[in-house]
Amino acid sequence: SMSDTTIISELSILFVDKEGQFGGGSSTLYERIGIFINGIWFLVFTVISIKYLKHRPGPPLPEGENVLFFGVKQTFKTLTKIKQYPTMWKYLLAYFLFSDGLGTLISCGVLFGRELLNMTNTQLAIMILEVYVIGTTGTYVFLKIEQKFDIASKKMLSMHLIFLSVLPIWGLIGLI
């Protein structure tokens, strides 16, 4: 998934020196190691997926359609009907803003830790892993809270977004 790729990519920060260069900038060895680790990650999970996921055939490709462009044409066809599905448009917009916001928050956290707190690469890697572990745990905890107190999903998501908005402001206030 996207977050798995992000974890692996962000852990490549372990290979960055104090000047922000991979291996002092004299070699591409560390970049190649990072790409290799990503490749191994995808290879392992692709093999697992191919081996254990059931084959579920979809409808056949329509006559005269090109495999490469069929999906693109279907996407544009869907986008032309966007006025018929305003909820879908809101969902897509919210999804992209939400996922991009989280990625930006994590990236800025790494920059903040490196530049202002003088964290080492190991500390930054631990911080990144903590973010994902706590985030995953929080997902399940808030799901249980939502179920126990019968809170609507929209209300829970709104509370989550408010907390995510307050977090950077809280950090800024601490820096002033």
PDB file of C-alpha atoms in Angstrom:
ATOM      1  CA  SER A   1       0.000   0.000   0.000  1.00  0.00           C
ATOM      2  CA  MET A   2       0.942   3.638  -0.216  1.00  0.00           C
ATOM      3  CA  SER A   3       1.773   3.959   3.473  1.00  0.00           C
ATOM      4  CA  ASP A   4       4.045   0.907   3.331  1.00  0.00           C
ATOM      5  CA  THR A   5       5.981   2.504   0.508  1.00  0.00           C
ATOM      6  CA  THR A   6       6.172   5.715   2.508  1.00  0.00           C
ATOM      7  CA  ILE A   7       7.568   3.892   5.533  1.00  0.00           C
ATOM      8  CA  ILE A   8      10.280   2.199   3.490  1.00  0.00           C
ATOM      9  CA  SER A   9      11.131   5.414   1.634  1.00  0.00           C
ATOM     10  CA  GLU A  10      11.260   7.516   4.785  1.00  0.00           C
ATOM     11  CA  LEU A  11      13.464   4.991   6.550  1.00  0.00           C
ATOM     12  CA  SER A  12      16.013   5.584   3.805  1.00  0.00           C
ATOM     13  CA  ILE A  13      16.828   8.717   5.824  1.00  0.00           C
ATOM     14  CA  LEU A  14      19.159   6.436   7.783  1.00  0.00           C
ATOM     15  CA  PHE A  15      21.515   6.646   4.809  1.00  0.00           C
ATOM     16  CA  VAL A  16      21.648  10.466   4.807  1.00  0.00           C
ATOM     17  CA  ASP A  17      24.573  12.253   6.457  1.00  0.00           C
ATOM     18  CA  LYS A  18      24.530  15.588   8.344  1.00  0.00           C
ATOM     19  CA  GLU A  19      24.829  17.615   5.116  1.00  0.00           C
ATOM     20  CA  GLY A  20      21.771  15.888   3.670  1.00  0.00           C
ATOM     21  CA  GLN A  21      23.802  13.845   1.181  1.00  0.00           C
ATOM     22  CA  PHE A  22      23.678  10.134   0.613  1.00  0.00           C
ATOM     23  CA  GLY A  23      27.058   8.770   1.642  1.00  0.00           C
ATOM     24  CA  GLY A  24      28.763  12.168   1.514  1.00  0.00           C
ATOM     25  CA  GLY A  25      27.648  12.718  -2.073  1.00  0.00           C
ATOM     26  CA  SER A  26      30.642  10.818  -3.456  1.00  0.00           C
ATOM     27  CA  SER A  27      28.784   7.634  -4.392  1.00  0.00           C
ATOM     28  CA  THR A  28      25.343   6.449  -5.405  1.00  0.00           C
ATOM     29  CA  LEU A  29      25.665   3.332  -3.246  1.00  0.00           C
ATOM     30  CA  TYR A  30      23.139   4.442  -0.624  1.00  0.00           C
ATOM     31  CA  GLU A  31      20.583   5.523  -3.222  1.00  0.00           C
ATOM     32  CA  ARG A  32      20.926   2.103  -4.837  1.00  0.00           C
ATOM     33  CA  ILE A  33      20.528   0.392  -1.450  1.00  0.00           C
ATOM     34  CA  GLY A  34      17.321   2.380  -0.834  1.00  0.00           C
ATOM     35  CA  ILE A  35      15.927   1.434  -4.248  1.00  0.00           C
ATOM     36  CA  PHE A  36      16.965  -2.191  -3.651  1.00  0.00           C
ATOM     37  CA  ILE A  37      15.138  -2.275  -0.285  1.00  0.00           C
ATOM     38  CA  ASN A  38      11.992  -0.870  -1.957  1.00  0.00           C
ATOM     39  CA  GLY A  39      12.284  -3.476  -4.705  1.00  0.00           C
ATOM     40  CA  ILE A  40      12.624  -6.327  -2.193  1.00  0.00           C
ATOM     41  CA  TRP A  41       9.617  -4.983  -0.262  1.00  0.00           C
ATOM     42  CA  PHE A  42       7.436  -4.998  -3.379  1.00  0.00           C
ATOM     43  CA  LEU A  43       8.755  -8.370  -4.543  1.00  0.00           C
ATOM     44  CA  VAL A  44       7.945 -10.066  -1.224  1.00  0.00           C
ATOM     45  CA  PHE A  45       4.414  -8.677  -1.008  1.00  0.00           C
ATOM     46  CA  THR A  46       3.711  -9.245  -4.697  1.00  0.00           C
ATOM     47  CA  VAL A  47       4.644 -12.923  -4.336  1.00  0.00           C
ATOM     48  CA  ILE A  48       2.454 -13.207  -1.220  1.00  0.00           C
ATOM     49  CA  SER A  49      -0.450 -11.525  -3.042  1.00  0.00           C
ATOM     50  CA  ILE A  50      -0.122 -13.724  -6.119  1.00  0.00           C
ATOM     51  CA  LYS A  51       0.115 -16.880  -4.020  1.00  0.00           C
ATOM     52  CA  TYR A  52      -2.702 -16.276  -1.519  1.00  0.00           C
ATOM     53  CA  LEU A  53      -5.258 -13.967  -3.139  1.00  0.00           C
ATOM     54  CA  LYS A  54      -8.052 -15.629  -5.095  1.00  0.00           C
ATOM     55  CA  HIS A  55      -8.390 -14.893  -8.790  1.00  0.00           C
ATOM     56  CA  ARG A  56     -11.616 -12.986  -9.363  1.00  0.00           C
ATOM     57  CA  PRO A  57     -12.156 -12.481 -13.080  1.00  0.00           C
ATOM     58  CA  GLY A  58     -14.011  -9.346 -14.089  1.00  0.00           C
ATOM     59  CA  PRO A  59     -16.048  -8.762 -17.197  1.00  0.00           C
ATOM     60  CA  PRO A  60     -14.183  -9.269 -20.462  1.00  0.00           C
ATOM     61  CA  LEU A  61     -12.618  -6.292 -22.223  1.00  0.00           C
ATOM     62  CA  PRO A  62     -15.166  -4.827 -24.673  1.00  0.00           C
ATOM     63  CA  GLU A  63     -14.582  -5.567 -28.348  1.00  0.00           C
ATOM     64  CA  GLY A  64     -12.270  -3.062 -30.034  1.00  0.00           C
ATOM     65  CA  GLU A  65     -10.925  -1.593 -26.763  1.00  0.00           C
ATOM     66  CA  ASN A  66      -7.235  -1.146 -26.023  1.00  0.00           C
ATOM     67  CA  VAL A  67      -6.006  -2.595 -22.699  1.00  0.00           C
ATOM     68  CA  LEU A  68      -3.744   0.400 -22.090  1.00  0.00           C
ATOM     69  CA  PHE A  69      -6.370   3.101 -22.579  1.00  0.00           C
ATOM     70  CA  PHE A  70      -9.578   1.420 -21.391  1.00  0.00           C
ATOM     71  CA  GLY A  71      -9.075   2.421 -17.732  1.00  0.00           C
ATOM     72  CA  VAL A  72      -8.129   5.985 -18.663  1.00  0.00           C
ATOM     73  CA  LYS A  73     -11.252   6.335 -20.828  1.00  0.00           C
ATOM     74  CA  GLN A  74     -13.429   4.933 -18.025  1.00  0.00           C
ATOM     75  CA  THR A  75     -11.929   7.430 -15.558  1.00  0.00           C
ATOM     76  CA  PHE A  76     -12.612  10.396 -17.853  1.00  0.00           C
ATOM     77  CA  LYS A  77     -16.121   9.038 -18.518  1.00  0.00           C
ATOM     78  CA  THR A  78     -16.723   8.959 -14.757  1.00  0.00           C
ATOM     79  CA  LEU A  79     -15.341  12.481 -14.310  1.00  0.00           C
ATOM     80  CA  THR A  80     -17.769  13.808 -16.939  1.00  0.00           C
ATOM     81  CA  LYS A  81     -20.616  12.546 -14.715  1.00  0.00           C
ATOM     82  CA  ILE A  82     -19.266  14.343 -11.642  1.00  0.00           C
ATOM     83  CA  LYS A  83     -22.338  16.591 -11.358  1.00  0.00           C
ATOM     84  CA  GLN A  84     -24.508  13.500 -10.982  1.00  0.00           C
ATOM     85  CA  TYR A  85     -22.401  12.313  -8.047  1.00  0.00           C
ATOM     86  CA  PRO A  86     -21.513  15.318  -5.855  1.00  0.00           C
ATOM     87  CA  THR A  87     -20.723  13.077  -2.880  1.00  0.00           C
ATOM     88  CA  MET A  88     -18.108  11.209  -4.923  1.00  0.00           C
ATOM     89  CA  TRP A  89     -16.435  14.510  -5.844  1.00  0.00           C
ATOM     90  CA  LYS A  90     -16.359  15.583  -2.189  1.00  0.00           C
ATOM     91  CA  TYR A  91     -14.935  12.211  -1.183  1.00  0.00           C
ATOM     92  CA  LEU A  92     -12.165  12.311  -3.797  1.00  0.00           C
ATOM     93  CA  LEU A  93     -11.231  15.870  -2.889  1.00  0.00           C
ATOM     94  CA  ALA A  94     -11.222  15.071   0.838  1.00  0.00           C
ATOM     95  CA  TYR A  95      -9.192  11.901   0.268  1.00  0.00           C
ATOM     96  CA  PHE A  96      -6.464  13.662  -1.700  1.00  0.00           C
ATOM     97  CA  LEU A  97      -6.274  16.589   0.726  1.00  0.00           C
ATOM     98  CA  PHE A  98      -6.274  14.278   3.750  1.00  0.00           C
ATOM     99  CA  SER A  99      -3.621  11.872   2.457  1.00  0.00           C
ATOM    100  CA  ASP A 100      -1.427  14.670   1.132  1.00  0.00           C
ATOM    101  CA  GLY A 101      -1.782  16.563   4.408  1.00  0.00           C
ATOM    102  CA  LEU A 102      -0.663  13.560   6.429  1.00  0.00           C
ATOM    103  CA  GLY A 103       2.329  12.992   4.159  1.00  0.00           C
ATOM    104  CA  THR A 104       3.288  16.648   4.421  1.00  0.00           C
ATOM    105  CA  LEU A 105       2.926  16.568   8.204  1.00  0.00           C
ATOM    106  CA  ILE A 106       5.291  13.587   8.461  1.00  0.00           C
ATOM    107  CA  SER A 107       7.827  15.098   6.046  1.00  0.00           C
ATOM    108  CA  CYS A 108       7.804  18.406   7.914  1.00  0.00           C
ATOM    109  CA  GLY A 109       8.197  16.494  11.179  1.00  0.00           C
ATOM    110  CA  VAL A 110      11.384  14.939   9.834  1.00  0.00           C
ATOM    111  CA  LEU A 111      12.708  18.339   8.726  1.00  0.00           C
ATOM    112  CA  PHE A 112      11.746  19.856  12.078  1.00  0.00           C
ATOM    113  CA  GLY A 113      13.498  17.053  13.949  1.00  0.00           C
ATOM    114  CA  ARG A 114      16.644  17.253  11.842  1.00  0.00           C
ATOM    115  CA  GLU A 115      17.048  21.018  11.607  1.00  0.00           C
ATOM    116  CA  LEU A 116      15.695  22.380  14.880  1.00  0.00           C
ATOM    117  CA  LEU A 117      16.044  19.499  17.306  1.00  0.00           C
ATOM    118  CA  ASN A 118      19.300  18.142  15.815  1.00  0.00           C
ATOM    119  CA  MET A 119      17.970  14.583  15.891  1.00  0.00           C
ATOM    120  CA  THR A 120      20.205  11.796  14.613  1.00  0.00           C
ATOM    121  CA  ASN A 121      19.183   9.560  11.745  1.00  0.00           C
ATOM    122  CA  THR A 122      18.381   6.763  14.177  1.00  0.00           C
ATOM    123  CA  GLN A 123      16.151   9.055  16.242  1.00  0.00           C
ATOM    124  CA  LEU A 124      14.378  10.211  13.080  1.00  0.00           C
ATOM    125  CA  ALA A 125      13.828   6.616  11.947  1.00  0.00           C
ATOM    126  CA  ILE A 126      12.392   5.724  15.359  1.00  0.00           C
ATOM    127  CA  MET A 127      10.159   8.812  15.201  1.00  0.00           C
ATOM    128  CA  ILE A 128       8.836   7.776  11.778  1.00  0.00           C
ATOM    129  CA  LEU A 129       8.106   4.250  12.989  1.00  0.00           C
ATOM    130  CA  GLU A 130       6.399   5.665  16.090  1.00  0.00           C
ATOM    131  CA  VAL A 131       4.128   7.773  13.899  1.00  0.00           C
ATOM    132  CA  TYR A 132       2.954   4.719  11.973  1.00  0.00           C
ATOM    133  CA  VAL A 133       2.612   2.455  15.017  1.00  0.00           C
ATOM    134  CA  ILE A 134       0.705   5.086  17.003  1.00  0.00           C
ATOM    135  CA  GLY A 135      -1.393   5.971  13.943  1.00  0.00           C
ATOM    136  CA  THR A 136      -2.352   2.352  13.356  1.00  0.00           C
ATOM    137  CA  THR A 137      -3.121   1.803  17.036  1.00  0.00           C
ATOM    138  CA  GLY A 138      -5.147   5.028  17.113  1.00  0.00           C
ATOM    139  CA  THR A 139      -7.197   3.853  14.141  1.00  0.00           C
ATOM    140  CA  TYR A 140      -8.360   0.792  16.045  1.00  0.00           C
ATOM    141  CA  VAL A 141      -8.837   2.659  19.327  1.00  0.00           C
ATOM    142  CA  PHE A 142     -10.968   5.352  17.691  1.00  0.00           C
ATOM    143  CA  LEU A 143     -12.949   2.663  15.838  1.00  0.00           C
ATOM    144  CA  LYS A 144     -13.778   1.048  19.178  1.00  0.00           C
ATOM    145  CA  ILE A 145     -14.699   4.454  20.659  1.00  0.00           C
ATOM    146  CA  GLU A 146     -16.911   5.148  17.634  1.00  0.00           C
ATOM    147  CA  GLN A 147     -18.672   1.797  18.040  1.00  0.00           C
ATOM    148  CA  LYS A 148     -19.009   1.972  21.836  1.00  0.00           C
ATOM    149  CA  PHE A 149     -20.489   5.487  21.945  1.00  0.00           C
ATOM    150  CA  ASP A 150     -22.355   5.183  18.610  1.00  0.00           C
ATOM    151  CA  ILE A 151     -20.646   8.226  17.071  1.00  0.00           C
ATOM    152  CA  ALA A 152     -21.168   8.858  13.350  1.00  0.00           C
ATOM    153  CA  SER A 153     -18.163   8.307  11.099  1.00  0.00           C
ATOM    154  CA  LYS A 154     -18.456  11.835   9.726  1.00  0.00           C
ATOM    155  CA  LYS A 155     -18.237  13.278  13.242  1.00  0.00           C
ATOM    156  CA  MET A 156     -15.193  11.110  14.081  1.00  0.00           C
ATOM    157  CA  LEU A 157     -13.435  12.161  10.877  1.00  0.00           C
ATOM    158  CA  SER A 158     -14.209  15.821  11.618  1.00  0.00           C
ATOM    159  CA  MET A 159     -12.730  15.464  15.118  1.00  0.00           C
ATOM    160  CA  HIS A 160      -9.662  13.795  13.628  1.00  0.00           C
ATOM    161  CA  LEU A 161      -9.173  16.630  11.142  1.00  0.00           C
ATOM    162  CA  ILE A 162      -9.569  19.234  13.900  1.00  0.00           C
ATOM    163  CA  PHE A 163      -6.897  17.459  15.980  1.00  0.00           C
ATOM    164  CA  LEU A 164      -4.597  17.333  12.931  1.00  0.00           C
ATOM    165  CA  SER A 165      -5.161  21.061  12.385  1.00  0.00           C
ATOM    166  CA  VAL A 166      -4.395  21.920  16.002  1.00  0.00           C
ATOM    167  CA  LEU A 167      -1.209  19.860  16.093  1.00  0.00           C
ATOM    168  CA  PRO A 168       0.896  22.156  13.849  1.00  0.00           C
ATOM    169  CA  ILE A 169      -0.519  25.253  15.567  1.00  0.00           C
ATOM    170  CA  TRP A 170       0.485  23.809  18.927  1.00  0.00           C
ATOM    171  CA  GLY A 171       4.010  23.262  17.596  1.00  0.00           C
ATOM    172  CA  LEU A 172       4.177  26.807  16.271  1.00  0.00           C
ATOM    173  CA  ILE A 173       3.045  28.293  19.559  1.00  0.00           C
ATOM    174  CA  GLY A 174       5.801  26.363  21.324  1.00  0.00           C
ATOM    175  CA  LEU A 175       8.393  27.840  18.947  1.00  0.00           C
ATOM    176  CA  ILE A 176       7.391  31.509  19.283  1.00  0.00           C
TER     177      ILE A 176
END
